[in-house]
Tab-separated table of C-alpha atoms in Angstrom:
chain	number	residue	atom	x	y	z
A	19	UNK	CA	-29.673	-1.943	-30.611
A	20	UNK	CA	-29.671	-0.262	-27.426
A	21	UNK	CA	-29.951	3.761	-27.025
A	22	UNK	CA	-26.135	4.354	-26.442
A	23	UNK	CA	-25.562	6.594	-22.905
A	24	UNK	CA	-25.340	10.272	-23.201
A	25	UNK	CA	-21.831	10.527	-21.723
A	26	UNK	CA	-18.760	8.244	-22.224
A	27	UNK	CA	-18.172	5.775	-19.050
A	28	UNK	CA	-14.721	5.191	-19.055
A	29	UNK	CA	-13.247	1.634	-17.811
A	30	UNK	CA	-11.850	3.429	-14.550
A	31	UNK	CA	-12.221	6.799	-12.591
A	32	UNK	CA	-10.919	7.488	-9.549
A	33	UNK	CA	-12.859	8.408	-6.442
A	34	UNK	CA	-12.403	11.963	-4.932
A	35	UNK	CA	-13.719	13.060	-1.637
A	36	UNK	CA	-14.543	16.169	-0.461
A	37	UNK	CA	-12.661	14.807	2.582
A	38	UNK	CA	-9.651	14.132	0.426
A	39	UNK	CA	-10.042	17.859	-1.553
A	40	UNK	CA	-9.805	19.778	1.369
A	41	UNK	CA	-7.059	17.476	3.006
A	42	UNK	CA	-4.817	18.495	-0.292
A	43	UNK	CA	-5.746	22.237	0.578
A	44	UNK	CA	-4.572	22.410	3.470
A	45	UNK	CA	-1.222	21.040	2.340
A	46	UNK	CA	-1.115	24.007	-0.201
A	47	UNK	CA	-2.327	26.494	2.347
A	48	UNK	CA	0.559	25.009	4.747
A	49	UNK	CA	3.547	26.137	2.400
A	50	UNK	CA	5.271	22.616	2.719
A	51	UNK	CA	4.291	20.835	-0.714
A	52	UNK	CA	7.078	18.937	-1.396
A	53	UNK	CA	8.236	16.040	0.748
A	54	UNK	CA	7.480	16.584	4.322
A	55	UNK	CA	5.503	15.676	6.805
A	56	UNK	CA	2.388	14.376	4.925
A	57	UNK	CA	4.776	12.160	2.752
A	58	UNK	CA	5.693	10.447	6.474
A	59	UNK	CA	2.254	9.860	7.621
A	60	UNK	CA	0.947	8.424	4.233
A	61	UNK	CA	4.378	5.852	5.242
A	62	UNK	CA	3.326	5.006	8.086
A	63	UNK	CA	-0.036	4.832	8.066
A	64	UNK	CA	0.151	2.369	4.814
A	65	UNK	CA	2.879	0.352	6.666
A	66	UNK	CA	0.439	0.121	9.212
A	67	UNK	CA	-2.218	-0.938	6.891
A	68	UNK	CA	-0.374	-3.700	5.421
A	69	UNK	CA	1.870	-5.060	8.129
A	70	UNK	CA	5.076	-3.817	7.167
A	71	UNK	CA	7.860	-1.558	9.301
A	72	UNK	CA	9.957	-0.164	6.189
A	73	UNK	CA	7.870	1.830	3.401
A	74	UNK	CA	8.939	4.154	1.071
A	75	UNK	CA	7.086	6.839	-0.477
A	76	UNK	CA	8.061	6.961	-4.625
A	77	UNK	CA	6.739	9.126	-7.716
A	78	UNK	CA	5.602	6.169	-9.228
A	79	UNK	CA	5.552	2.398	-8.915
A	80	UNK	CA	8.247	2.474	-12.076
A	81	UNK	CA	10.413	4.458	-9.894
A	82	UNK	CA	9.682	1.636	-6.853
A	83	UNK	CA	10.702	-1.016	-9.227
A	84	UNK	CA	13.711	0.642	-10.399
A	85	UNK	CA	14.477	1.826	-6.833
A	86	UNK	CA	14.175	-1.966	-5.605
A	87	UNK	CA	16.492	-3.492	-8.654
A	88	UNK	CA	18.897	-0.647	-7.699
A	89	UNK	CA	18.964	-1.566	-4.324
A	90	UNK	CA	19.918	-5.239	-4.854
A	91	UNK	CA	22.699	-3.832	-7.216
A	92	UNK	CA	21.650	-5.274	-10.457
A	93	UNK	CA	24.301	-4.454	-13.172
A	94	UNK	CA	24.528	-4.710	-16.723
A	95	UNK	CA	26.053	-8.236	-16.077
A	96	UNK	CA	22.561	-9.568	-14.795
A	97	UNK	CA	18.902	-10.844	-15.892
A	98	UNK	CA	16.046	-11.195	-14.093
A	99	UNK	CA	12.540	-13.370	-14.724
A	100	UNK	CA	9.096	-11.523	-14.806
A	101	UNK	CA	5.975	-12.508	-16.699
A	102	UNK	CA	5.290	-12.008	-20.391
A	103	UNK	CA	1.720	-10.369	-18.877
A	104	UNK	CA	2.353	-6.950	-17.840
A	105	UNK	CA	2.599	-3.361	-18.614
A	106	UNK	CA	5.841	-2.267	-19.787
A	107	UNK	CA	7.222	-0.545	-16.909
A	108	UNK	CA	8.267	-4.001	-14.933
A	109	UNK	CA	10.858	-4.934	-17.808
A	110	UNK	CA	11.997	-1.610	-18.920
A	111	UNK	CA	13.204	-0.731	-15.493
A	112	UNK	CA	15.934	-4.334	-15.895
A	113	UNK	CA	16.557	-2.337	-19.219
A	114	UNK	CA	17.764	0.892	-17.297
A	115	UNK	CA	20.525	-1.391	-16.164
A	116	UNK	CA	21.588	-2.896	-19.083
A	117	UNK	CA	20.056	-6.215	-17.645
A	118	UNK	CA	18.135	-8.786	-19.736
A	119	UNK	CA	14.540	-9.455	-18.867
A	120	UNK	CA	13.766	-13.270	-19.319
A	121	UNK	CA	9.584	-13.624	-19.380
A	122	UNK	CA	7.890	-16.777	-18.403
A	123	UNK	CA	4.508	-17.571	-19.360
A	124	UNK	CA	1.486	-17.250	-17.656
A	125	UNK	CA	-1.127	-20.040	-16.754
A	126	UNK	CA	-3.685	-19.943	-18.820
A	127	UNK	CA	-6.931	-18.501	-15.870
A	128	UNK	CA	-5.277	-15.726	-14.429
A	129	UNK	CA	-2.492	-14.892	-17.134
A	130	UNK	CA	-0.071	-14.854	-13.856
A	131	UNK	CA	3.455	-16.131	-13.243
A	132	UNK	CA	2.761	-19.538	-11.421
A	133	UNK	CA	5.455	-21.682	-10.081
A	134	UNK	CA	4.685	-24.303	-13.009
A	135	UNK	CA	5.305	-21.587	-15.319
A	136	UNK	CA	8.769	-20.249	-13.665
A	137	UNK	CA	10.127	-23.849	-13.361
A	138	UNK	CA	9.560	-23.966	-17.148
A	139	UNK	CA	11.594	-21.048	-17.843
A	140	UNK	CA	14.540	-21.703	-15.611
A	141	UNK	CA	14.570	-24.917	-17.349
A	142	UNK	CA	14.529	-23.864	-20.978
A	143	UNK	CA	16.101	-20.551	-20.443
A	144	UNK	CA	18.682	-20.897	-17.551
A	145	UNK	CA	21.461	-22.923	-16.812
A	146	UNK	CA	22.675	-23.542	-12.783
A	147	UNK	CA	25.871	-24.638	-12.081
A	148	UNK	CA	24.923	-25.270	-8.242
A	149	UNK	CA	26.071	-21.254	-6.978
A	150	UNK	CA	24.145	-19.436	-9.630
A	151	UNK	CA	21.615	-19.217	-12.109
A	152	UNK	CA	22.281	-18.263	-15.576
A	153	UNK	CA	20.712	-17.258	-19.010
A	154	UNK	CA	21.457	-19.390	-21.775
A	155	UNK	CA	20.691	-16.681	-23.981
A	156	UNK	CA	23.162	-14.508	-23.210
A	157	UNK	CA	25.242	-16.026	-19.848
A	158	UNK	CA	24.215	-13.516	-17.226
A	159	UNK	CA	23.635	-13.777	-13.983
A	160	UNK	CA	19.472	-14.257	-13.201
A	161	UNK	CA	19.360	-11.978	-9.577
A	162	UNK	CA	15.169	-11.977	-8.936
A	163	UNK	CA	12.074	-12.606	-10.441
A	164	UNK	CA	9.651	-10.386	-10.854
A	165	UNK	CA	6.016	-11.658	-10.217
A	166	UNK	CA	3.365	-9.479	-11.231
A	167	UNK	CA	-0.220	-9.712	-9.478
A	168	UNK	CA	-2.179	-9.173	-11.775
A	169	UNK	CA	-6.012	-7.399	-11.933
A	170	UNK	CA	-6.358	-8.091	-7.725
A	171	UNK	CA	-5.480	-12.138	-8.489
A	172	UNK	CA	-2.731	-12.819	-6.243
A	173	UNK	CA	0.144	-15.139	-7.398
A	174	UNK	CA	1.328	-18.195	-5.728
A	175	UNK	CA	3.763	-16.247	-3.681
A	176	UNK	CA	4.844	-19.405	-1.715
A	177	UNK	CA	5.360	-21.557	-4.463
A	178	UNK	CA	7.793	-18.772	-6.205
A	179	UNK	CA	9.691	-17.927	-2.944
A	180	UNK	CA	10.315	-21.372	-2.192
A	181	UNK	CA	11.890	-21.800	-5.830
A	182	UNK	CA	13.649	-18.033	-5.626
A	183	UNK	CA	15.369	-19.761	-2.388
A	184	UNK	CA	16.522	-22.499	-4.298
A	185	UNK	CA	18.381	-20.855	-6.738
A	186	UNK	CA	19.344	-17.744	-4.448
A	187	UNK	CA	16.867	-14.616	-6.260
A	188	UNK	CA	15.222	-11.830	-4.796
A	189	UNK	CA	11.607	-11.254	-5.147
A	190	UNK	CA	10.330	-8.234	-6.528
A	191	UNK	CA	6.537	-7.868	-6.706
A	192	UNK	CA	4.808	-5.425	-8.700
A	193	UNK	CA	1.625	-5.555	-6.747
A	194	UNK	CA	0.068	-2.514	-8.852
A	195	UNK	CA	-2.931	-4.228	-9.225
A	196	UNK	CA	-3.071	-5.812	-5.545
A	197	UNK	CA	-4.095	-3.470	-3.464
A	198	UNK	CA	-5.724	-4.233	-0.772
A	199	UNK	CA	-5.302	-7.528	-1.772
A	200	UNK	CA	-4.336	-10.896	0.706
A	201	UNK	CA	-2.395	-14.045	0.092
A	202	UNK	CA	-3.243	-16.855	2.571
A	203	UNK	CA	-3.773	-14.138	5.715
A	204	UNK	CA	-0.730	-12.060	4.655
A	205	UNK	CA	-1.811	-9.054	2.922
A	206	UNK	CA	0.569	-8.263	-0.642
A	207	UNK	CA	3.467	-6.114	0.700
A	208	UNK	CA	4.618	-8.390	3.370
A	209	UNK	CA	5.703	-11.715	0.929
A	210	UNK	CA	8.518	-11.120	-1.093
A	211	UNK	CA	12.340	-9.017	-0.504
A	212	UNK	CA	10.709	-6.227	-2.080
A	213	UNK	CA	6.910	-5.003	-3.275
A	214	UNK	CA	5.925	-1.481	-5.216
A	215	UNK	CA	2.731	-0.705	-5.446
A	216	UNK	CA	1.334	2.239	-7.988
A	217	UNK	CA	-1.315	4.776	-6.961
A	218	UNK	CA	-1.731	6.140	-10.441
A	219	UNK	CA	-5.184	7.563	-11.263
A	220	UNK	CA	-7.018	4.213	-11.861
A	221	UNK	CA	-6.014	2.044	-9.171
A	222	UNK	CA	-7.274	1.015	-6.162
A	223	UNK	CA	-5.993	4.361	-4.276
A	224	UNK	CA	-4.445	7.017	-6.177
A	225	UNK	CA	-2.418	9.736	-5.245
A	226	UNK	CA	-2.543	11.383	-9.150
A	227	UNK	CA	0.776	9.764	-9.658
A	228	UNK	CA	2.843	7.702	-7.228
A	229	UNK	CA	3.851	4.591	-5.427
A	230	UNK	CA	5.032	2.762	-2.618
A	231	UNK	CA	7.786	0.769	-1.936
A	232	UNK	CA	7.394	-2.228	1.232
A	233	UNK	CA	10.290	-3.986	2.000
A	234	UNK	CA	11.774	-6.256	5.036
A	235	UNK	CA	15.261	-5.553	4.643
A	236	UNK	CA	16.173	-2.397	6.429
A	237	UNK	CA	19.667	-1.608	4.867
A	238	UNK	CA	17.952	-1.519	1.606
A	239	UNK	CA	14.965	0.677	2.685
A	240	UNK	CA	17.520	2.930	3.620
A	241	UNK	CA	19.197	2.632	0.216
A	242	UNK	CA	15.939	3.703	-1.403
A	243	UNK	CA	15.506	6.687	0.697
A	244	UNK	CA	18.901	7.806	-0.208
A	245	UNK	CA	18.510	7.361	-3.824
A	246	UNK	CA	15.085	8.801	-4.229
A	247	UNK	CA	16.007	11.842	-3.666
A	248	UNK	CA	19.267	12.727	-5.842
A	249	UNK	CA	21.999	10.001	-3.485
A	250	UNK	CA	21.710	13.000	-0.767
A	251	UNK	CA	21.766	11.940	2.812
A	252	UNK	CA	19.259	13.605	4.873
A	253	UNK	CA	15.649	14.339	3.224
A	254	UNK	CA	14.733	18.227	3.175
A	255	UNK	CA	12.475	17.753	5.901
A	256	UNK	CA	14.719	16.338	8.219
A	257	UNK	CA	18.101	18.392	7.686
A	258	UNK	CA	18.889	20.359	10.597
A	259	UNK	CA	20.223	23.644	8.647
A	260	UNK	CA	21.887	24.041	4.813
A	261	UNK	CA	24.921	21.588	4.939
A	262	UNK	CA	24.122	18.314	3.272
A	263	UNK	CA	26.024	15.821	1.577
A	264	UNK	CA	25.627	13.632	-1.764
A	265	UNK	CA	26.593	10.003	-1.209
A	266	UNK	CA	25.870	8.436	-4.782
A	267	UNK	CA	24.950	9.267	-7.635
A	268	UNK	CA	20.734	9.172	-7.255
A	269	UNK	CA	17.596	9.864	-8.974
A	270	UNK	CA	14.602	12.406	-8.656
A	271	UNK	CA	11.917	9.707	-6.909
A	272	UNK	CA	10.674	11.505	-4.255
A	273	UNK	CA	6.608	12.082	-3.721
A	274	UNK	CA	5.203	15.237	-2.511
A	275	UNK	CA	2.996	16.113	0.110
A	276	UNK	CA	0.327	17.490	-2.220
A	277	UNK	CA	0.159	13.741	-3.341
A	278	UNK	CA	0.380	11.814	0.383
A	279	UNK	CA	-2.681	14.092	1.731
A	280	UNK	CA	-4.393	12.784	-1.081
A	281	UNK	CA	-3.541	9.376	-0.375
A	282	UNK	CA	-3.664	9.830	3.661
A	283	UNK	CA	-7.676	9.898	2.620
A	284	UNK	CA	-7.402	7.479	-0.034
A	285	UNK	CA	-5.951	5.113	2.382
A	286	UNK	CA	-8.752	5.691	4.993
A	287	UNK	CA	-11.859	5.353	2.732
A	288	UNK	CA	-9.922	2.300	0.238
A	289	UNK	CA	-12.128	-0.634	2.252
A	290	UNK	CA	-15.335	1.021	0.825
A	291	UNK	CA	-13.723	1.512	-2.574
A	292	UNK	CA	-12.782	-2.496	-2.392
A	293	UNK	CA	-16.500	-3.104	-0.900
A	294	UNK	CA	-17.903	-1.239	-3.897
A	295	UNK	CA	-15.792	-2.858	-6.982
A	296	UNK	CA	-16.354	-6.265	-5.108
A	297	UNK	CA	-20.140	-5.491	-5.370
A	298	UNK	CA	-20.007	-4.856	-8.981
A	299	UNK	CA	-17.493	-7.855	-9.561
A	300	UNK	CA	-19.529	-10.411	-8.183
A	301	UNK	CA	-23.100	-8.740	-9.733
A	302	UNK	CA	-21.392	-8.778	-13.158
A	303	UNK	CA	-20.162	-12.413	-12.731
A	304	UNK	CA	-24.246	-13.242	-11.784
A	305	UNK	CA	-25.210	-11.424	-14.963
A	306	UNK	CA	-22.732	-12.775	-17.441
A	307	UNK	CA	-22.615	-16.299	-15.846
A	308	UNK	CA	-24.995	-17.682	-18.892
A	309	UNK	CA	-23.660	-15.930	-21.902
A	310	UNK	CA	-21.966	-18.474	-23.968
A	311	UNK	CA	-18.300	-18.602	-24.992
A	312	UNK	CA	-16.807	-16.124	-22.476
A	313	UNK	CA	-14.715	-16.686	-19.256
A	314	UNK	CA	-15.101	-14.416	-16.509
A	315	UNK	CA	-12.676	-13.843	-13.437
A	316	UNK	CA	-12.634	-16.282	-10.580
A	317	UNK	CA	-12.330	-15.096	-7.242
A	318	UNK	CA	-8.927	-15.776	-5.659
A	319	UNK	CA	-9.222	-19.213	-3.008
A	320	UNK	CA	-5.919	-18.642	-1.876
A	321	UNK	CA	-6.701	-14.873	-0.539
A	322	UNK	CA	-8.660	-11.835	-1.046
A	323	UNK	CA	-9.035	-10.266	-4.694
A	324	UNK	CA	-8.521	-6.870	-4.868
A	325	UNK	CA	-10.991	-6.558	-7.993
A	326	UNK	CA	-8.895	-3.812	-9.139
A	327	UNK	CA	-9.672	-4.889	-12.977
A	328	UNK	CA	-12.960	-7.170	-14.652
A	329	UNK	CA	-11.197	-8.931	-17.487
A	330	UNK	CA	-12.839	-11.182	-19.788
A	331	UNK	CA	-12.389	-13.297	-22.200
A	332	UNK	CA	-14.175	-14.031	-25.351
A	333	UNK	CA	-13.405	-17.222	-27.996
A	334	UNK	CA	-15.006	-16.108	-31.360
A	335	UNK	CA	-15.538	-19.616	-31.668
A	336	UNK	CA	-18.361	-19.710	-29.246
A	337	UNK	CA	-19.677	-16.051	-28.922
A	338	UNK	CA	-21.335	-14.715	-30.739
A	339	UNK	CA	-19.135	-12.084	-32.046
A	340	UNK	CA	-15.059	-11.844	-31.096
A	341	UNK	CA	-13.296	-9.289	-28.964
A	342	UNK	CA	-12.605	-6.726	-31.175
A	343	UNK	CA	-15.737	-6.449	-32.625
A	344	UNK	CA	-17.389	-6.480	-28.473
A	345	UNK	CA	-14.547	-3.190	-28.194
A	346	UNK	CA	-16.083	-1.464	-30.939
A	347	UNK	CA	-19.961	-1.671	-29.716
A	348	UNK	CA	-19.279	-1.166	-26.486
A	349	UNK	CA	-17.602	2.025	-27.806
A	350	UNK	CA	-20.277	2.741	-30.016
A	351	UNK	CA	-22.717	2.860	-26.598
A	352	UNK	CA	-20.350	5.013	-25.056
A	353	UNK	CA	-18.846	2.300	-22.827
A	354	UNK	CA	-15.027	2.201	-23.108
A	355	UNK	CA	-12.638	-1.226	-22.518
A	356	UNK	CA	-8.906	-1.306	-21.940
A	357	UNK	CA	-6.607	-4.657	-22.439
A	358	UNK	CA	-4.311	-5.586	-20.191
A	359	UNK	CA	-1.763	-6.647	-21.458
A	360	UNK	CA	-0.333	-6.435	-24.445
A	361	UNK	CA	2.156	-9.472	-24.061
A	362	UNK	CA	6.045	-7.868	-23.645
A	363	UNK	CA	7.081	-9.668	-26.492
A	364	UNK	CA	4.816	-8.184	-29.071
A	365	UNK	CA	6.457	-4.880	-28.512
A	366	UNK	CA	8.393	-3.487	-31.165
A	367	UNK	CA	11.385	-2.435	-28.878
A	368	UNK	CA	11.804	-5.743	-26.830
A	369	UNK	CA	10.652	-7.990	-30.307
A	370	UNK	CA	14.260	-5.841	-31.701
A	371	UNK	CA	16.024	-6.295	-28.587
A	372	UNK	CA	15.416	-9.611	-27.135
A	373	UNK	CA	14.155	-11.244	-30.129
A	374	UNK	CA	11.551	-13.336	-27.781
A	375	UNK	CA	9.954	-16.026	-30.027
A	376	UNK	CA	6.014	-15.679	-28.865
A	377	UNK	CA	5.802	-19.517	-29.768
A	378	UNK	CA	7.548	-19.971	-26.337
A	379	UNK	CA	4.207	-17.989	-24.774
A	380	UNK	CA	1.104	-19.695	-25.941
A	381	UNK	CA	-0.866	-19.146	-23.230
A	382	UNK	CA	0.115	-15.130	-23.115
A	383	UNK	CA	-0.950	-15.377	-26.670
A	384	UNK	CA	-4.014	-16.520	-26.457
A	385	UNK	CA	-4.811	-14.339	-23.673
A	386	UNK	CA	-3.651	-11.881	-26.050
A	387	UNK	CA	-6.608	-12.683	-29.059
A	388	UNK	CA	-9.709	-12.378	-26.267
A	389	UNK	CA	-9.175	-10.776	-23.143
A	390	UNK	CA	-11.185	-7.230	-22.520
A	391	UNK	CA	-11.621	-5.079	-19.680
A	392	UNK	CA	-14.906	-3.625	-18.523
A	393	UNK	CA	-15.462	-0.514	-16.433
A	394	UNK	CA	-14.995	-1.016	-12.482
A	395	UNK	CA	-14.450	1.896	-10.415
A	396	UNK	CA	-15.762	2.564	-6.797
A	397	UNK	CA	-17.574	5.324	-8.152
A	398	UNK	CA	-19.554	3.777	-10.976
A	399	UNK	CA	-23.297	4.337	-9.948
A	400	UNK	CA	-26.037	1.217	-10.058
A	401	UNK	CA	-27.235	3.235	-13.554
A	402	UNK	CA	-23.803	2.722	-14.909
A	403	UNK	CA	-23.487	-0.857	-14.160
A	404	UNK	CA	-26.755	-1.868	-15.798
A	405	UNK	CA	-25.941	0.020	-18.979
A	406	UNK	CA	-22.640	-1.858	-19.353
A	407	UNK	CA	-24.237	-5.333	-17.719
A	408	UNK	CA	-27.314	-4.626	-20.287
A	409	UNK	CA	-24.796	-3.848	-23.527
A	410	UNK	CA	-22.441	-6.897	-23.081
A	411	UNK	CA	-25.556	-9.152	-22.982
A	412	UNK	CA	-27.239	-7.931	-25.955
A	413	UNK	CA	-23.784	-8.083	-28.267
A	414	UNK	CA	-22.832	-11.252	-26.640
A	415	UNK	CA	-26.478	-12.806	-25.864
């Protein structure tokens, strides 16, 4: 057995600067650490970056996803379709409303929504009666899908949008995994009605907590301005004296400008953190491409991969020892996994809500049985990456 490392390497860190330390100092030693002017630079300088005019700066991408259902008025009346594959936030924010999540499965490579995979559910789920789209489950009205990008893998965002048309849905992407990701040319944020993407500590950029919302539809941006920030009209920043006026009935969304001079750096140094996790990506795929009985992750032909996770996954059948067991001596050499996902519908609250049948998801489930993820962080060092490349070969060799 290998000699186990002397410190724990988790699966993800994020990568602070010096640059980015003193940036977030100077925000504290300005006074202004709530929303201000840092919070509209780190807009515009990320619309910039990914090609779109209306950005919106959130507390997290849950809040951007709930902001972006709000904004299309979802009701207790509705439904909407996202994948089985995800992390719980993208169907409990169609729960704030009331709503019913309907999940599709996932193709059995990249565990994403595909438009194979979609046509399937509005087939077996939904009902159309040529103005709108139904569940059968329950007769509400299906207003978006939800596609979620998933590890840097982009989805077939044409393919979806061109069946969303058809049957009159937004698109909502939860690109928290996709950045700086590209879908033929067209970087994520600039495909679908509406796309939130999460800065939380161990994604591509991170702002501690926090996300963005891009969207082309200008009347909404301005919806999720409002509503980020308690229904009030005019932002504290912009208000020219005390008097200010509540329009609706909001939420408390907003991002601070501690977090945006974070991510004004983050946003500025994120091609090298790509470069980096590409590096490791593609030397990990060299390493493990003759160990038997595990698939590794493909790059994406369609676009760029954002190789914001390195998911694997193992058949028991073939390796030489199962997932669970890889977890544990991994662990045991001071290497840590994560899984992504658990599959929504293995969750006690949506298994007692929605009473999915997982039979209906047999490609989420057996994504379910093998799929790990190994560390990949910008700031991993070439001594890091041999001691996990050197531990997966020896349990798996």
């Amino acid at each position: 057995m290998l000699t186990s490392r002397k410190t724990f390497l988790p699966f993800a860190l994020p990568s602070i600067s010096e640059e980015a330390i003193e940036e977030v100092a100077q925000v504290l030693r300005s006074g202004w650490v709530t929303s201000g002017p840092k919070v509209k630079q780190f807009e515009m300088e990320f619309g910039d970056f990914v090609g779109c005019k209306e950005t919106i700066a959130v507390n997290s991408a849950t809040a951007g996803l709930h902001l972006a259902l709000e904004a299309i008025g979802l009701t207790s009346e509705d439904a909407a379709i996202t994948s089985s594959i995800t992390f719980t936030a993208t169907t409990e924010v169609i729960c704030y409303f009331g709503a019913e999540p309907i999940l599709t499965d996932v193709d059995p490579i990249h565990n994403l929504m595909t438009p194979e995979s979609l046509r399937e559910t509005i087939d077996n789920k939904c009902k159309w009666n040529g103005k709108e789209l139904k569940s059968k489950k329950t007769g509400k009205h299906i207003k978006a899908i939800m596609p979620v990008h998933l590890a840097g893998h982009t989805c077939d965002m044409e393919g979806l949008i061109q069946i969303a048309k058809e049957y009159n849905l937004y698109v909502i992407e939860d690109a928290a995994h996709a950045f700086p990701a590209v879908h033929k040319n067209k970087m994520i944020g600039t495909w679908g009605d509406f796309t939130v993407f999460s800065f939380y500590a161990t994604k591509g950029i991170t702002t501690g907590e926090g996300g963005m919302v891009t969207t082309s539809h200008k009347e909404a941006a301005e919806r999720i301005r409002k509503m980020r920030l308690h229904g009030i009209n005019r932002d504290a920043f912009n208000r020219p004296g005390w008097y200010y006026e509540v329009v609706d009935a909001g939420y408390k969304y907003n991002m601070t400008d501690i977090a945006a001079a974070l991510g004004v750096v983050q946003l500025k140094e994120s091609h090298g953190f790509w470069e980096r996790r590409t590096e490791i990506a593609k030397h990990y795929n060299q390493e493990f491409s003759s160990l038997k009985g595990i698939k590794l992750p493909k790059e994406d032909p369609n676009g760029i991969h954002s190789w914001h996770l390195y998911r694997i996954e193992v058949d028991p059948k073939i390796a030489k020892v199962g997932r669970d067991t890889l977890v544990e001596e991994l662990k045991e050499r001071n290497i840590g996994t994560s899984l992504h996902f658990i599959p929504i519908f293995e969750h006690p609250y949506y298994k007692k809500t929605f009473h999915y049948n997982r039979k209906e998801y047999p490609n989420a489930c057996l994504m379910y049985d093998k799929s790990v993820s190994l560390p990949l962080f910008a700031g991993m060092t070439k001594s890091d990456e041999k001691d996990v490349i050197d531990a997966v070969k020896e349990i798996l060799g």
